[in-house]
Coordinates of N, CA, C and O in Angstrom, one line a residue:
X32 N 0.8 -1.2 0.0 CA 0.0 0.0 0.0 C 0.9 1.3 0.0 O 0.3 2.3 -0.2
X33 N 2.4 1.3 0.3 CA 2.9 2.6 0.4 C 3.2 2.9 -1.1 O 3.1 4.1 -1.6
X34 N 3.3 2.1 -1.7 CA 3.3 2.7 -3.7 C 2.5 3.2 -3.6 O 2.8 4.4 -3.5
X35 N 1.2 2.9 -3.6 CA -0.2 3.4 -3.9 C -0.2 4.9 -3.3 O -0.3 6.0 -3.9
X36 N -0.1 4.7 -1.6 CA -0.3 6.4 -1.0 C 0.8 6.6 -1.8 O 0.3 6.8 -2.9
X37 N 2.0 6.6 -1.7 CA 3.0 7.7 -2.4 C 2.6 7.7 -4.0 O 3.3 8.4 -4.8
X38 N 1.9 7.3 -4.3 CA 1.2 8.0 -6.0 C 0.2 8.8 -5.6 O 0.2 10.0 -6.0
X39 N -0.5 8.3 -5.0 CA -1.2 9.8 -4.1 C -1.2 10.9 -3.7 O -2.0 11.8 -4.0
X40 N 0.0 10.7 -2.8 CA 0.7 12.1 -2.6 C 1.2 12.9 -3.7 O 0.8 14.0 -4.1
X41 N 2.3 12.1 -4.3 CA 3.0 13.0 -5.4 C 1.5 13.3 -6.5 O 2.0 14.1 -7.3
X42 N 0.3 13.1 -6.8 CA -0.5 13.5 -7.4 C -1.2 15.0 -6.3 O -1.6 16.0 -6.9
X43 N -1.2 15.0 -5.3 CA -1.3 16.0 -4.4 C -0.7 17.2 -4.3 O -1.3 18.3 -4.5
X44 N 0.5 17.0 -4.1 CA 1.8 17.4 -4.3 C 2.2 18.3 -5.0 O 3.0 19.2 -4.8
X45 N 1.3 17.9 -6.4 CA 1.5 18.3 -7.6 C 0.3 19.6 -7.9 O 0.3 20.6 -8.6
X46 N -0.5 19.1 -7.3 CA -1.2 20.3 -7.2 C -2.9 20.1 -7.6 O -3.9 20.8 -7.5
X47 N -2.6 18.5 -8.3 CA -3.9 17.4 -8.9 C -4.6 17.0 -7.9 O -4.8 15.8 -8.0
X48 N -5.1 17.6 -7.0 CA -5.8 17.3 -5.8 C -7.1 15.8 -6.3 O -7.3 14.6 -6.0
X49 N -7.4 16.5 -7.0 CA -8.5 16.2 -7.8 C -8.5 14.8 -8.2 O -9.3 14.1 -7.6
X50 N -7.4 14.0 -9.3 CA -6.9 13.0 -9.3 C -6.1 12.3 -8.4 O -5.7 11.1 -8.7
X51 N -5.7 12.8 -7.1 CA -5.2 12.1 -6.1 C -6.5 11.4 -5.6 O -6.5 10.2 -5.7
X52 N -7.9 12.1 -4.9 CA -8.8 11.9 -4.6 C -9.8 10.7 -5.3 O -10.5 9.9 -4.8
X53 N -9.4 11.1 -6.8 CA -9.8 10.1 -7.7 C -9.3 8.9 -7.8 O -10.0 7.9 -8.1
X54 N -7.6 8.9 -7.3 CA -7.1 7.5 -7.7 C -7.2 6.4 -6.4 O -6.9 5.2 -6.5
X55 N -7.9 7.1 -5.3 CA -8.0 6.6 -3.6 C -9.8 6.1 -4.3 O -10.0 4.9 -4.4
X56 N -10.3 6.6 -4.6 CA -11.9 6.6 -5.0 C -12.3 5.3 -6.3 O -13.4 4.8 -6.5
X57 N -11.0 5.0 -6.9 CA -11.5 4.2 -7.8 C -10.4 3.2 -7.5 O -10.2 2.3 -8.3
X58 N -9.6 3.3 -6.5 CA -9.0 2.0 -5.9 C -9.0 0.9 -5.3 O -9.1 -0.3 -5.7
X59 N -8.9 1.3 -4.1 CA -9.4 0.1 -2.8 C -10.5 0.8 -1.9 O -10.5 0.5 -0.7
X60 N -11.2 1.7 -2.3 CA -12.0 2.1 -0.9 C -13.3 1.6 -0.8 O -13.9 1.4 -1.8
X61 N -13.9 1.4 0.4 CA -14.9 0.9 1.3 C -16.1 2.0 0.9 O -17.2 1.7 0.4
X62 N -15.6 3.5 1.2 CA -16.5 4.3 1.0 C -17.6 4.9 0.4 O -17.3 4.6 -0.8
X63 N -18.5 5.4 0.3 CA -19.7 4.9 -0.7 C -18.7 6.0 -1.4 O -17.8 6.7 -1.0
X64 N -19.4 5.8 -2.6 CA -18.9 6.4 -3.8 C -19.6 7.9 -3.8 O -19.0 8.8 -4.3
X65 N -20.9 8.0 -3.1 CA -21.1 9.6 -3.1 C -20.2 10.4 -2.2 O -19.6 11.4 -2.6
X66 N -20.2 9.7 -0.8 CA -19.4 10.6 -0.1 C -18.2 10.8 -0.1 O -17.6 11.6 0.6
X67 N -17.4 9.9 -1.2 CA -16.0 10.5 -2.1 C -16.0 11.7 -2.2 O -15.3 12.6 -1.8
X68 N -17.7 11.7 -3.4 CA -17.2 12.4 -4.4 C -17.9 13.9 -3.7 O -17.6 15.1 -4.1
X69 N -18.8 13.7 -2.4 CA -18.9 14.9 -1.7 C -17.8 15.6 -0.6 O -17.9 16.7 -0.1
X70 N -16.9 14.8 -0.6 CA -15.5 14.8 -0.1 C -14.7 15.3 -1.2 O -13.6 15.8 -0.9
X71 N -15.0 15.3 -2.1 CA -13.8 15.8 -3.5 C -14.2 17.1 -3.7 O -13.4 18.0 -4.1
X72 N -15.5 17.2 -3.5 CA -16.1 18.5 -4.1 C -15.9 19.4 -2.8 O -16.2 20.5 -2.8
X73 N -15.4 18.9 -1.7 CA -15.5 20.1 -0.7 C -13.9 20.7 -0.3 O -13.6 21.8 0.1
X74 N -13.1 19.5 -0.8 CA -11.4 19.6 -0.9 C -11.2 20.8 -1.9 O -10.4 21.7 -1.7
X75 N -12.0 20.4 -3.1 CA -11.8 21.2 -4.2 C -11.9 22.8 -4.3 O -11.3 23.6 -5.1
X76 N -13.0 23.0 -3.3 CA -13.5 24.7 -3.3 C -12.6 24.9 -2.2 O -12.1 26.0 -2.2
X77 N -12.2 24.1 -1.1 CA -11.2 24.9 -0.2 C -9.9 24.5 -0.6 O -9.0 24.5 0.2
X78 N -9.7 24.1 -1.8 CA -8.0 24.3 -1.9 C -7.2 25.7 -2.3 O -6.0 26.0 -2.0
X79 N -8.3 26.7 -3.1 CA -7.5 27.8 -3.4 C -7.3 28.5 -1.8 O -6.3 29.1 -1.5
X80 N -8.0 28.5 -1.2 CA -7.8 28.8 0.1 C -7.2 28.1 1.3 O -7.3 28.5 2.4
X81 N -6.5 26.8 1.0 CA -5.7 26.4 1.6 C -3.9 27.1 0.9 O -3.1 27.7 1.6
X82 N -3.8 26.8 -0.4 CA -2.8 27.3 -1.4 C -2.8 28.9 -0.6 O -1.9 29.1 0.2
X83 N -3.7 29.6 -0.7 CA -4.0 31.0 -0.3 C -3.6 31.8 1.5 O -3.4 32.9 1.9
X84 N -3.5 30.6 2.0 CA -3.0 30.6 3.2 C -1.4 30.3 3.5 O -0.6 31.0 4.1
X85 N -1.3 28.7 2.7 CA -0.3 28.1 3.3 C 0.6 28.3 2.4 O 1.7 27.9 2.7
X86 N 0.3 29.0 1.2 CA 1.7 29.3 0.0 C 1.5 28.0 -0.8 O 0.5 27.2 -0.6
X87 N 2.5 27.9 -1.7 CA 2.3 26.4 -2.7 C 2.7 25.7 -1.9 O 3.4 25.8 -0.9
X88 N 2.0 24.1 -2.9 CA 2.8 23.1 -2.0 C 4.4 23.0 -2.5 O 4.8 23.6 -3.5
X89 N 5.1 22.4 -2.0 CA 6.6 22.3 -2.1 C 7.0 20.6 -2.0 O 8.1 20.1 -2.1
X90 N 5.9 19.9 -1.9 CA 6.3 18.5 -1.9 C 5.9 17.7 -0.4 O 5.8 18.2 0.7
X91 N 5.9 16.5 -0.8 CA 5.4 15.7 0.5 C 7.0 14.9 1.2 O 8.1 14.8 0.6
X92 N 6.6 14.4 2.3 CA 7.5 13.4 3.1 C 6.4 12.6 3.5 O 5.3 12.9 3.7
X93 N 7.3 10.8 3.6 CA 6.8 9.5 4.2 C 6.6 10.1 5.5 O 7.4 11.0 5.6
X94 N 5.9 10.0 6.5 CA 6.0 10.0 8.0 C 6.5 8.7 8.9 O 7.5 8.4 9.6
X95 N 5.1 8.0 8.6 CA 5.8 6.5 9.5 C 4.3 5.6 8.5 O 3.6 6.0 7.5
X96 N 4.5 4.4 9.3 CA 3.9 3.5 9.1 C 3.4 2.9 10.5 O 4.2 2.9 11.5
X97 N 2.0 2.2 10.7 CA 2.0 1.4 11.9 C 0.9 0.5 11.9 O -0.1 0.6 11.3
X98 N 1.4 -0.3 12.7 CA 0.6 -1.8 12.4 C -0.1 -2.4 13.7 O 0.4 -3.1 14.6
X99 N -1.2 -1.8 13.5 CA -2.0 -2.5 14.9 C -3.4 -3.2 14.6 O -4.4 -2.6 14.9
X100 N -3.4 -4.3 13.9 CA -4.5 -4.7 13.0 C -4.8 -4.2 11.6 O -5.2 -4.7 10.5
X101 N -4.5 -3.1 11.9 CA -4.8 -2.1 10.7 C -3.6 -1.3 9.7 O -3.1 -0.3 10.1
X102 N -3.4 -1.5 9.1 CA -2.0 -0.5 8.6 C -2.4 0.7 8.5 O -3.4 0.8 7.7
X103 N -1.8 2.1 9.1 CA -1.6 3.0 9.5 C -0.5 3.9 8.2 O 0.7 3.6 8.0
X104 N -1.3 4.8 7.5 CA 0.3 4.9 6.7 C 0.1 6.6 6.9 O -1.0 7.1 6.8
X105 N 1.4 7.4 7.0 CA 0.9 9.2 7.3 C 1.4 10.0 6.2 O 1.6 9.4 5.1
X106 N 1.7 10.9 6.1 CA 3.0 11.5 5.3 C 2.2 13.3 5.6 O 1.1 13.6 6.1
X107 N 3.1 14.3 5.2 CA 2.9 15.2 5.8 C 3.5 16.2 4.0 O 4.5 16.1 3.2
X108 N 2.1 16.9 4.1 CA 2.4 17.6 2.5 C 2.9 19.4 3.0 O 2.3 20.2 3.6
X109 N 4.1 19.4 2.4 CA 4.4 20.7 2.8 C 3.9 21.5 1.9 O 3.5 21.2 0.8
X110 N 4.0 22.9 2.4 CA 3.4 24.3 1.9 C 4.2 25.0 2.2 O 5.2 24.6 2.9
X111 N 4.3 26.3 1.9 CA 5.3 26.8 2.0 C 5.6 28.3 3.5 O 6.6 29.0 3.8
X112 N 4.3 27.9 4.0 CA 4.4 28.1 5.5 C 3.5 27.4 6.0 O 3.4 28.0 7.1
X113 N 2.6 26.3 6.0 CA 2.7 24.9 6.9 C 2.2 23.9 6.7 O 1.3 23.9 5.8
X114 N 2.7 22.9 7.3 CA 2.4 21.3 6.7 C 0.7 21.0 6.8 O -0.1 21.4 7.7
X115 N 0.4 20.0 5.5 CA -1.0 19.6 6.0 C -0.8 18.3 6.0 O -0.6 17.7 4.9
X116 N -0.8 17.4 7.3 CA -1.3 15.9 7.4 C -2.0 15.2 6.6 O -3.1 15.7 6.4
X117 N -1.8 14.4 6.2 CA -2.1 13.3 5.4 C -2.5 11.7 6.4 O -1.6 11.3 7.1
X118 N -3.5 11.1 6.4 CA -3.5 9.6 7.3 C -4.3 8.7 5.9 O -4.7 9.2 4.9
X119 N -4.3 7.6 6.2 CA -4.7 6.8 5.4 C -4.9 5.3 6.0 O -3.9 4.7 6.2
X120 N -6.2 4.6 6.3 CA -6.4 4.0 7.4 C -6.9 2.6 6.0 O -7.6 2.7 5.0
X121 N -6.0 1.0 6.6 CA -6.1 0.4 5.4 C -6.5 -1.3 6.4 O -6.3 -1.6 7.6
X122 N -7.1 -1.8 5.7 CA -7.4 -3.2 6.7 C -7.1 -4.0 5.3 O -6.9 -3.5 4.2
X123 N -7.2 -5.2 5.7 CA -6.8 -6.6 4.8 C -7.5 -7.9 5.4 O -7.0 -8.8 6.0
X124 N -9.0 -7.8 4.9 CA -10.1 -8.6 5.4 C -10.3 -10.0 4.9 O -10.9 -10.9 5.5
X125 N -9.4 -10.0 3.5 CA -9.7 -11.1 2.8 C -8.1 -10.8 2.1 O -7.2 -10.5 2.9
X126 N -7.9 -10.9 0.8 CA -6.9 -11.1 0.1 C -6.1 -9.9 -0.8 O -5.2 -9.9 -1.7
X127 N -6.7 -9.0 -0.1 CA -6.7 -7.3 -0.8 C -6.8 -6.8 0.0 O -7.7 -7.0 0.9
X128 N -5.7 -5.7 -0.2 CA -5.9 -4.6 1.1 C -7.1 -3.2 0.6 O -6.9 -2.9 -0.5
X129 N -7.9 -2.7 1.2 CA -8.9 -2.2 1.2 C -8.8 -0.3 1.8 O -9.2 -0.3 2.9
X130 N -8.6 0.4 1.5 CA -9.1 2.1 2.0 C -9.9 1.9 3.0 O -11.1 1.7 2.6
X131 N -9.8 2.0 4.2 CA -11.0 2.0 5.2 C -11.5 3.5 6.0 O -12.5 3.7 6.7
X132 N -10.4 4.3 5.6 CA -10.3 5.3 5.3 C -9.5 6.5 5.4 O -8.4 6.1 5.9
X133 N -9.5 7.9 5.2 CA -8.2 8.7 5.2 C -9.1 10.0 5.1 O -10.3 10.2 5.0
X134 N -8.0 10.8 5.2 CA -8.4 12.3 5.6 C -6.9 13.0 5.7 O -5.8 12.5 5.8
X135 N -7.3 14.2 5.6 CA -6.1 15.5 5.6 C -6.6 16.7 6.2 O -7.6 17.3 6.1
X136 N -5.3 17.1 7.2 CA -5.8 18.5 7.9 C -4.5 19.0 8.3 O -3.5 18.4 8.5
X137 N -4.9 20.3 8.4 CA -4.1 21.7 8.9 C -3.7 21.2 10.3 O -2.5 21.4 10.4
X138 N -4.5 20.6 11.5 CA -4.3 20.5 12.5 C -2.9 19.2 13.2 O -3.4 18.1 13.5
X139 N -1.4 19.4 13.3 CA -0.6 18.0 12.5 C -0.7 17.6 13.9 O -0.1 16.6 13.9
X140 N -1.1 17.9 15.2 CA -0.9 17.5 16.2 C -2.3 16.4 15.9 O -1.8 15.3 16.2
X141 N -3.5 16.2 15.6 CA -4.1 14.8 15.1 C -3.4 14.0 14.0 O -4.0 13.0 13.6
X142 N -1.7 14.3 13.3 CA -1.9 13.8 12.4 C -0.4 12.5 13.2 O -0.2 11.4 12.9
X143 N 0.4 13.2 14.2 CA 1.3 12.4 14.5 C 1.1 11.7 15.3 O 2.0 10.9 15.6

């Protein structure tokens, strides 16, 4: 699963918010398919105002990984005055690992 997030990220990264969101949405996720895409649509109107705050992005870092039933994977997207957390919450119920789910925020003290 860390290929996958880190195609993710660098699609983020890049500034393709839109197709990162897309490529988690038509991958492995659990989540209904509307609340993706009500999830994409609400990323999307607050990104010029994330950019607008935090400066461009400048690129992501791995954070960690952790394994407590669940694989745990983080990474932390920089801006050019502050990081926004990245989590990504993955289970393996059968023979494929699955999106169970993920989220991104300004706040990095929920993200470490």
């Amino acid at each position: 699963m860390r290929a996958f997030t880190d195609q993710v990220m660098e699609l983020a990264s890049a500034g393709n918010l839109k197709a990162a969101l897309d490529l988690v949405s038509e991958a492995y996720t659990v989540v209904p398919r509307a609340e993706l895409e009500a999830m994409t649509g609400q990323a999307l109107l607050q990104a010029p105002m994330v950019e607008g705050r935090f400066g461009n992005s400048l690129g992501h870092e791995f954070v960690k990984e952790e394994k407590a039933g669940k694989s745990i994977v983080r990474y932390v997207q920089k801006f050019e005055k502050h990081p926004v957390g990245w989590r990504f919450v993955f289970s393996k119920p059968a023979d494929h690992w699955l999106v169970n789910s993920f989220f991104f925020s300004d706040t990095m003290a929920e993200q470490l």
